[in-house]
Coordinates of N, CA and C and ligand atoms in Angstrom, one line a residue:
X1 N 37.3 97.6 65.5 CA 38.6 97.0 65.4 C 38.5 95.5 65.8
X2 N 38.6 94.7 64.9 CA 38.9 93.4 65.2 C 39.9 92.8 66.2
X3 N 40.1 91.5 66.3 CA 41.1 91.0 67.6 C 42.2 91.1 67.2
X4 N 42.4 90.8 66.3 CA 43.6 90.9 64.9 C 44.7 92.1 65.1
X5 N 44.1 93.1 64.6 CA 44.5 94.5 64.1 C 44.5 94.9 66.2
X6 N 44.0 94.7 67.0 CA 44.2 95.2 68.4 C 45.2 94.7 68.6
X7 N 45.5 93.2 68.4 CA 47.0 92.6 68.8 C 48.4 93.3 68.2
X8 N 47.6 93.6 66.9 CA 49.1 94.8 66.6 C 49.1 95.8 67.0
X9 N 48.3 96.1 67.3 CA 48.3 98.1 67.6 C 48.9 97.6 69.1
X10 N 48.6 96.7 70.0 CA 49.1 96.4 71.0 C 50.8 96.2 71.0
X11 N 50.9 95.1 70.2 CA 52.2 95.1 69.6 C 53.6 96.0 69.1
X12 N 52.8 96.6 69.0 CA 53.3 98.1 68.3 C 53.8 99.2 69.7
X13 N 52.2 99.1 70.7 CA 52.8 99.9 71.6 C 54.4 99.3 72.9
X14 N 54.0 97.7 72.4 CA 55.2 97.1 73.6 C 56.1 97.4 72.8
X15 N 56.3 97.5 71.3 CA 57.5 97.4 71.0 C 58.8 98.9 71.0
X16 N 57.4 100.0 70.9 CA 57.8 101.4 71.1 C 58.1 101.1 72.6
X17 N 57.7 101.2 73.5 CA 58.3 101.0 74.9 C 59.5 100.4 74.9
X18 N 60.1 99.3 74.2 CA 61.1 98.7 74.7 C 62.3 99.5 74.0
X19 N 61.7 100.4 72.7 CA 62.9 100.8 72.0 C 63.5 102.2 72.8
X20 N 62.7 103.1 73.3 CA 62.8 104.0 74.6 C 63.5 103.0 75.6
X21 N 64.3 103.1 75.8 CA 65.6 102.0 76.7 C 66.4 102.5 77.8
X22 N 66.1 104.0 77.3 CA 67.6 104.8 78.3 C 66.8 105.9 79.3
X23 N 66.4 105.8 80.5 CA 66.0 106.3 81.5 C 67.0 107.5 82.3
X24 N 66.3 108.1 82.6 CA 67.5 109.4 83.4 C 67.3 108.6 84.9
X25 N 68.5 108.4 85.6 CA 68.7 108.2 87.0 C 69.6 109.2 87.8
X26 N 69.1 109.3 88.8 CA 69.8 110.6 89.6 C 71.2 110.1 89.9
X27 N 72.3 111.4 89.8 CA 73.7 111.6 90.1 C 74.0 110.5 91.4
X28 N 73.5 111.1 92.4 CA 73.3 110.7 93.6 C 73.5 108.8 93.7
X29 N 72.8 108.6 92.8 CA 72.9 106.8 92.7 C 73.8 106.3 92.0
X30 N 74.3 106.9 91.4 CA 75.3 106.5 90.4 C 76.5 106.5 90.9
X31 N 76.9 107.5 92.0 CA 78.2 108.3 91.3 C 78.7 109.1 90.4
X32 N 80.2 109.1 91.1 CA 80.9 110.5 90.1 C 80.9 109.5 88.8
X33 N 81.4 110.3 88.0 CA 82.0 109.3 86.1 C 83.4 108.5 86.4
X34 N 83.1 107.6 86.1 CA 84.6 106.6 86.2 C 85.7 107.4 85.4
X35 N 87.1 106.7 85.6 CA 88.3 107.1 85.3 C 88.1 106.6 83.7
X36 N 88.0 107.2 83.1 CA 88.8 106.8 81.2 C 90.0 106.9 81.3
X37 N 90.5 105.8 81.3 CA 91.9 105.3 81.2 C 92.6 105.5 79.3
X38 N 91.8 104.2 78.9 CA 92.6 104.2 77.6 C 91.5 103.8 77.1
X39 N 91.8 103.9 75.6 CA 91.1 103.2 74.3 C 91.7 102.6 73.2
X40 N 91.1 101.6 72.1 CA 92.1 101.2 71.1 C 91.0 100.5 70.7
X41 N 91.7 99.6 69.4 CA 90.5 99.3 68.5 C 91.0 97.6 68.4
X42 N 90.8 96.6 68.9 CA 91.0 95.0 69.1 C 90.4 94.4 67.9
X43 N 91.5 93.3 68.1 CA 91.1 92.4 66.5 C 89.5 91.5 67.1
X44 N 89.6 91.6 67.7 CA 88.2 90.5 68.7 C 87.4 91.0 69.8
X45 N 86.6 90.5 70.5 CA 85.9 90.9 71.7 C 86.0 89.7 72.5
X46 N 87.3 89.0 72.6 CA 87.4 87.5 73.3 C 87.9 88.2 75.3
X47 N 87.2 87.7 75.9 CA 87.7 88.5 76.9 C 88.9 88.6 77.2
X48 N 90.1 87.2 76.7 CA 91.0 86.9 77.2 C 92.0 88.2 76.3
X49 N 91.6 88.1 75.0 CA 92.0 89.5 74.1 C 91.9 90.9 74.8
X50 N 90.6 91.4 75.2 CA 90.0 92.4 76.2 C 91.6 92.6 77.8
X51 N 91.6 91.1 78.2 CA 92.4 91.6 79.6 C 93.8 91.7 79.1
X52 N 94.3 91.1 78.3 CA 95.8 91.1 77.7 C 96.0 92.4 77.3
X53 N 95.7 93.2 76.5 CA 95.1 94.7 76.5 C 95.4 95.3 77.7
X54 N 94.3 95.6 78.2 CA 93.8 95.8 79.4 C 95.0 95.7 80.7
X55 N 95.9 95.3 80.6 CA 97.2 94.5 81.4 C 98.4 95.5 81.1
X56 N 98.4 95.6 79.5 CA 99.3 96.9 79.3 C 99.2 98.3 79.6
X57 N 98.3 98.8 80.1 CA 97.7 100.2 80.6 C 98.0 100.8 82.0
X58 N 98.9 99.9 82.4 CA 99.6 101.0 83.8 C 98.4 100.9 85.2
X59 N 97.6 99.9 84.9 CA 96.6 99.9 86.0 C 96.7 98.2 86.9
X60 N 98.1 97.5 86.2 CA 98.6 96.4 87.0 C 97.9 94.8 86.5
X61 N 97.9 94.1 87.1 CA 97.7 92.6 86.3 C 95.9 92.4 86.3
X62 N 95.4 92.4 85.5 CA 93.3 92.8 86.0 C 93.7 91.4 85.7
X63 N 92.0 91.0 86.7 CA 91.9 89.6 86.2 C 90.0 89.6 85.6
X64 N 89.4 88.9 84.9 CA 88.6 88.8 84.2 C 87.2 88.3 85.1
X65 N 86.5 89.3 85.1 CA 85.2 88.5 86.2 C 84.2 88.0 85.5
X66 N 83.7 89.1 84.5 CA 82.5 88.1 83.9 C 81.8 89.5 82.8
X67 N 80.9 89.4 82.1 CA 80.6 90.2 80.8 C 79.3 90.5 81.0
X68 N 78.6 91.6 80.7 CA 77.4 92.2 81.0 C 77.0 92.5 79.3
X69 N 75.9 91.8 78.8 CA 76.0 91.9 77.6 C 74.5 93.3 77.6
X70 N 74.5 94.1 76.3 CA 73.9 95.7 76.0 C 72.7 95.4 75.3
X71 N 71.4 95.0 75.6 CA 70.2 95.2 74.7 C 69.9 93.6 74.3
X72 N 70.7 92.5 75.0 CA 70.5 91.3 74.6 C 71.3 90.7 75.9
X73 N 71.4 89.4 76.3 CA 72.6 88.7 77.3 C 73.2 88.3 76.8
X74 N 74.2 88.1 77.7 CA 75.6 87.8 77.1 C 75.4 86.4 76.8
X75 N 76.2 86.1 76.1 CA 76.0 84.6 75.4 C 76.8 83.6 76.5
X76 N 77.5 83.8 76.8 CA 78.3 83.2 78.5 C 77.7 83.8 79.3
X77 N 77.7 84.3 80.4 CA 76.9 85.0 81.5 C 75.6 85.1 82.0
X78 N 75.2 85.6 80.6 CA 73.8 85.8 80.4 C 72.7 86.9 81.2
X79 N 74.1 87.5 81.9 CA 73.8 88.7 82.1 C 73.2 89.7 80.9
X80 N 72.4 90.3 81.7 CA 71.7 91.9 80.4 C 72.1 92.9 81.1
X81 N 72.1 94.3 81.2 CA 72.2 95.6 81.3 C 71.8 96.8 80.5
X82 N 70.9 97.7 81.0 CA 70.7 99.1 80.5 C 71.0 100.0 80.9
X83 N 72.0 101.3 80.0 CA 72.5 102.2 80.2 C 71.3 103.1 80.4
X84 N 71.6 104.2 81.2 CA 70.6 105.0 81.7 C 70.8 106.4 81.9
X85 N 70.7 107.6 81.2 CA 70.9 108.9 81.0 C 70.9 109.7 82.3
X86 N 72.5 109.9 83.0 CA 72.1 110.8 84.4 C 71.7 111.8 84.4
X87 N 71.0 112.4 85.5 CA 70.2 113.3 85.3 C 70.9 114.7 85.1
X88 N 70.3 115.7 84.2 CA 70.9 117.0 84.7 C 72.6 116.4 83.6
X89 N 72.5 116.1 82.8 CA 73.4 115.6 81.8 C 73.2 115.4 80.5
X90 N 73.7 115.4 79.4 CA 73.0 115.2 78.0 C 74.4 113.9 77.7
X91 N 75.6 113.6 77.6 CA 75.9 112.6 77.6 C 76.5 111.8 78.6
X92 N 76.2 111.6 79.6 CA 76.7 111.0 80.7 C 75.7 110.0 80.7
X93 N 76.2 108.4 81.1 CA 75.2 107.1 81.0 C 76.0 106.1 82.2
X94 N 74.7 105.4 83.1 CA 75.0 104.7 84.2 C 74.8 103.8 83.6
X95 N 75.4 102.3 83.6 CA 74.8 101.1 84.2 C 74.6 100.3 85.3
X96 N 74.0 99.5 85.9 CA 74.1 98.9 86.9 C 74.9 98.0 86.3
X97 N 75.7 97.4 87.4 CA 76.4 96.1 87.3 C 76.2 94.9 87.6
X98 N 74.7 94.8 87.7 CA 74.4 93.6 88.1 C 75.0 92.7 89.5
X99 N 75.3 93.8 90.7 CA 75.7 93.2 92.1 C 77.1 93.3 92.3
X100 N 77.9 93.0 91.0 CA 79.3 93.0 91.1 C 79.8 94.3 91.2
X101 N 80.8 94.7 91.7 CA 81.5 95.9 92.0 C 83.3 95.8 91.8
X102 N 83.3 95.9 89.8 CA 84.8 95.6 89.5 C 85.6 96.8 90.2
X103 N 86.9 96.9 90.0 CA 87.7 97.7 90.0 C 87.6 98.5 88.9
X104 N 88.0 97.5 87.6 CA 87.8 98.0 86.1 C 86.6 97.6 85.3
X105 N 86.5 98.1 84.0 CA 85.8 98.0 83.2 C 86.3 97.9 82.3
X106 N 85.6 97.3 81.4 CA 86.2 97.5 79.9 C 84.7 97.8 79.1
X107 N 84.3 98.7 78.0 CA 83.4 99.1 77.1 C 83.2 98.7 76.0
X108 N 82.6 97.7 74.8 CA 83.1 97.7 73.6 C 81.9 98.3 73.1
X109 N 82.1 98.8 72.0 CA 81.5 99.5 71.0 C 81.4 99.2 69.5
X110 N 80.6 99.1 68.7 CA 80.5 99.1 67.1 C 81.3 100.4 66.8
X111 N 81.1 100.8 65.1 CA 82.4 101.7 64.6 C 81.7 103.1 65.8
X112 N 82.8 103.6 65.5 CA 82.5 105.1 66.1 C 83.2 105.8 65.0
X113 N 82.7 106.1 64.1 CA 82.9 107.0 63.2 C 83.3 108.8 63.3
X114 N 82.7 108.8 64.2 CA 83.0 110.7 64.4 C 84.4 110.9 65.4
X115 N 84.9 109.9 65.5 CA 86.3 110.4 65.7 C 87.2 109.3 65.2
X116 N 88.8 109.9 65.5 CA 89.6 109.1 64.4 C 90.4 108.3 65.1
X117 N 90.5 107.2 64.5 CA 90.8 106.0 64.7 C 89.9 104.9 65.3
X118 N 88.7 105.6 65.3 CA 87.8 104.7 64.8 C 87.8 103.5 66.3
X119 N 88.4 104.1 67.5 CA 88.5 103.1 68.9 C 87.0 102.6 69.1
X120 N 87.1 101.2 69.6 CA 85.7 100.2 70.1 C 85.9 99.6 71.1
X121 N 87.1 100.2 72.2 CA 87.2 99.3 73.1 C 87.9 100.3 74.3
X122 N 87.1 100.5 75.5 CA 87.3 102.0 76.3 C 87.4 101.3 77.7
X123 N 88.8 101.3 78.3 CA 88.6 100.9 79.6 C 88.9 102.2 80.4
X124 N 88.0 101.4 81.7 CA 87.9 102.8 82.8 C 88.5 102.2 84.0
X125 N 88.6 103.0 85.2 CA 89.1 102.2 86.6 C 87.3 103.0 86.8
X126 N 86.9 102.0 87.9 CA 85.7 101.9 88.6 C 85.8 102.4 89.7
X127 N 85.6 103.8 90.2 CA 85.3 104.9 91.3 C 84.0 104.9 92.0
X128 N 84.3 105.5 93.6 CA 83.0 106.4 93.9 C 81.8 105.0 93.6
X129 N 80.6 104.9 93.5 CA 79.8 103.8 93.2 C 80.0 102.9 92.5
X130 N 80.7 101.5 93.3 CA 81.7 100.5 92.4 C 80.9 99.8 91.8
X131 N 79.0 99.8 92.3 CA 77.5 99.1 91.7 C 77.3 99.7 90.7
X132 N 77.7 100.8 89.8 CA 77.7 101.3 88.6 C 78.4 101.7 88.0
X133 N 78.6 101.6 86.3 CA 80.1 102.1 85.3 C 79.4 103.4 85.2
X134 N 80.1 104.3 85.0 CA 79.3 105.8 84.9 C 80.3 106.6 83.6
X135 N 80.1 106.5 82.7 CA 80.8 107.0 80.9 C 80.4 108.5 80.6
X136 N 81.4 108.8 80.4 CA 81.2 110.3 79.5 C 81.5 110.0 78.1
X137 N 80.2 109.5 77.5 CA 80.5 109.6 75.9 C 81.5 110.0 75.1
X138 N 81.5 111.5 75.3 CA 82.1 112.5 74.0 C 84.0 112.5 75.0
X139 N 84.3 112.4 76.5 CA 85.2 112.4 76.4 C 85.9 111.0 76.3
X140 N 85.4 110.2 75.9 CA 85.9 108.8 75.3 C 85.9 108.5 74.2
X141 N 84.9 109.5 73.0 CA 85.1 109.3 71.5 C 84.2 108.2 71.6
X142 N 83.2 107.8 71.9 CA 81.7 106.8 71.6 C 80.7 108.0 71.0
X143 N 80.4 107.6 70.3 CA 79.7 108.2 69.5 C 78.1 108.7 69.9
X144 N 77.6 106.7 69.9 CA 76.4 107.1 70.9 C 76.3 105.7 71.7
X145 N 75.2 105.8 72.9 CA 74.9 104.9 74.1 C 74.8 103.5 72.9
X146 N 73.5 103.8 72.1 CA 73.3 103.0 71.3 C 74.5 101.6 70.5
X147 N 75.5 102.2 70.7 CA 76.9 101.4 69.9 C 77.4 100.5 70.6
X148 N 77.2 100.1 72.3 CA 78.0 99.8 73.4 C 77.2 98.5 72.9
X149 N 77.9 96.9 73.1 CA 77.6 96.1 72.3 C 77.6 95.4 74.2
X150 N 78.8 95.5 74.7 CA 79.0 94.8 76.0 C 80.1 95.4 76.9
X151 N 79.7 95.1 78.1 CA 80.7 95.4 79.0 C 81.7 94.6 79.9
X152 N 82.9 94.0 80.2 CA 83.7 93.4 80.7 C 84.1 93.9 82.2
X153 N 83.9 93.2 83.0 CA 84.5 93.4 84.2 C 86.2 93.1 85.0
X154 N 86.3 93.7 85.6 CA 87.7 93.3 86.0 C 88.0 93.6 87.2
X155 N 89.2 92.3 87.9 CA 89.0 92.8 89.5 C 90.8 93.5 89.3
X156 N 90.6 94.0 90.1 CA 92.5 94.8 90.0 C 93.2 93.8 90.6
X157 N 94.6 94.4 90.3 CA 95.4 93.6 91.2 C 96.0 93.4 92.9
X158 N 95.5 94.7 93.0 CA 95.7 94.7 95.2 C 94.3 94.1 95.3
X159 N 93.4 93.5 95.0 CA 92.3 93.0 95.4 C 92.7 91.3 95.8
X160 N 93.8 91.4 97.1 CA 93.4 90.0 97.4 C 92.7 90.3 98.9
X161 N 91.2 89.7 99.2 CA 90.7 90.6 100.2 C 91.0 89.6 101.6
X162 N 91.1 90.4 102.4 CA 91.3 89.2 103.3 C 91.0 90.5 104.6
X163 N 89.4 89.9 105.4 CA 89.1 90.9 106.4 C 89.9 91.2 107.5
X164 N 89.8 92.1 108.4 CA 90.3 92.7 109.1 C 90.3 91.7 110.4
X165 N 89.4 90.6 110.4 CA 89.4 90.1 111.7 C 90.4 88.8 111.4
X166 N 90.5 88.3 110.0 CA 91.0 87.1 110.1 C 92.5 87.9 109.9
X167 N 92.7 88.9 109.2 CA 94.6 89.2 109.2 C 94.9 89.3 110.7
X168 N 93.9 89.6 111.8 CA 94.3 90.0 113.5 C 94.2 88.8 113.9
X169 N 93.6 87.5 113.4 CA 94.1 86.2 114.0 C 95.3 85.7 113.2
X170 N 95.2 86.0 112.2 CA 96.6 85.3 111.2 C 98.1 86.1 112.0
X171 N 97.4 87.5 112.6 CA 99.0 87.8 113.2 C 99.1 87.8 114.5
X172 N 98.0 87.2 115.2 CA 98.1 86.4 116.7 C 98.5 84.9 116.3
X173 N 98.7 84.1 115.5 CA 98.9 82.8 115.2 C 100.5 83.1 115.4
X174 N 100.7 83.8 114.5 CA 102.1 83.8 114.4 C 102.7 84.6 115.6
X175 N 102.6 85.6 116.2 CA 103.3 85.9 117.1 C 103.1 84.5 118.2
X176 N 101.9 84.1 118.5 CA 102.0 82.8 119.5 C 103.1 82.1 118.9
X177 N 103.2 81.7 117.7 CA 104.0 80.8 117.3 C 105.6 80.7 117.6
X178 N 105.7 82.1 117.2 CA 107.3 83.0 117.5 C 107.5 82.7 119.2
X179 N 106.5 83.2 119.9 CA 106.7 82.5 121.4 C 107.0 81.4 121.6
X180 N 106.3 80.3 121.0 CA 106.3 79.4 121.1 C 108.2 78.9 120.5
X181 N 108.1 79.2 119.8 CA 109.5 78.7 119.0 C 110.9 79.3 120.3
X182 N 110.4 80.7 120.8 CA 111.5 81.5 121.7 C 111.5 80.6 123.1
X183 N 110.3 80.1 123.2 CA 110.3 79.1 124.5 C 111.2 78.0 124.2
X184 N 110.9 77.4 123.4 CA 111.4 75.9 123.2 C 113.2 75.8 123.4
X185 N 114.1 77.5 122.6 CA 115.3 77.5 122.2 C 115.8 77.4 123.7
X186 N 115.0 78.4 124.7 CA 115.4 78.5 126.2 C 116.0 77.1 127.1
Ligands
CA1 CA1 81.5 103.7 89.3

């Protein structure tokens, strides 16, 4: 075998490896399966399109974090992600989130042909391991892993965080203050 013909057969075997994409990961890491909220079929994949959506579904005002793009990066972000087959499951699929831990998610998808109306756009509320979106294929009408084009994040709306130590100074400020004010009237 020449140098030639070894660089493809080599070629050949990276490229088989990368097309095998979807790894089984244990239950345990993942979490339970997120909440399937809704689905519907959007004129666009603009995120601002995605949360306006997203905003009518009884889950309160989302706000837009950033896009996890499927088999390529996202053209903004430039985040990547791979879905990953849980274990002891035939359609259940994790991804990591790359660090962030939304409330929501949003799914989009190419056609989905095997059910009707043809939905490409699946939001979930983010449970249980907020470091991973966890999908049940078949009860969201996605056809297959393969179709998921990108993923949208979302923070909810009670997420204004504010820790436990600074709300117990913010309400010692003000009670001093209230003293302060009950002194002065005396
Ligand atoms: Ca989750």
């Amino acid at each position: 075998m020449n140098l030639k013909s070894f660089a493809k057969v080599c070629g050949l075997a990276v490229g088989l490896a990368a097309s095998t994409s979807v790894w089984a990961i244990p239950a345990a890491t993942v979490g339970d399966v997120d909440n399937f909220i809704a689905s519907t079929l959007l004129p666009n994949s603009d995120p601002v399109t995605q949360e306006n959506w997203a905003d009518l579904q009884g889950v309160g005002d989302l706000t837009f974090i950033t896009r996890i793009g499927i088999g390529e990066p996202d053209e903004d972000s430039g985040l990547e992600g791979t879905w990953e087959l849980v274990d002891g499951t035939d359609d259940v699929y994790a991804l990591f989130l790359e660090g962030y831990t939304p409330e929501y998610f949003l799914v989009k998808t190419g056609k989905n042909n095997n059910y009707p109306g043809d939905f490409r756009d699946f939001l979930y509320e983010n449970i249980d391991s907020l470091g991973y979106a966890v999908i049940d294929l078949s009860e969201a009408g996605i056809d297959n892993i393969g179709k998921i084009s990108h993923v949208t994040l979302f923070k909810g709306e009670g997420t204004v965080t504010v820790s436990e130590p600074a709300s117990l100074a913010l309400l010692g400020i003000a009670l001093a203050g209230l003293g302060a004010s009950r002194r002065r009237r005396q």
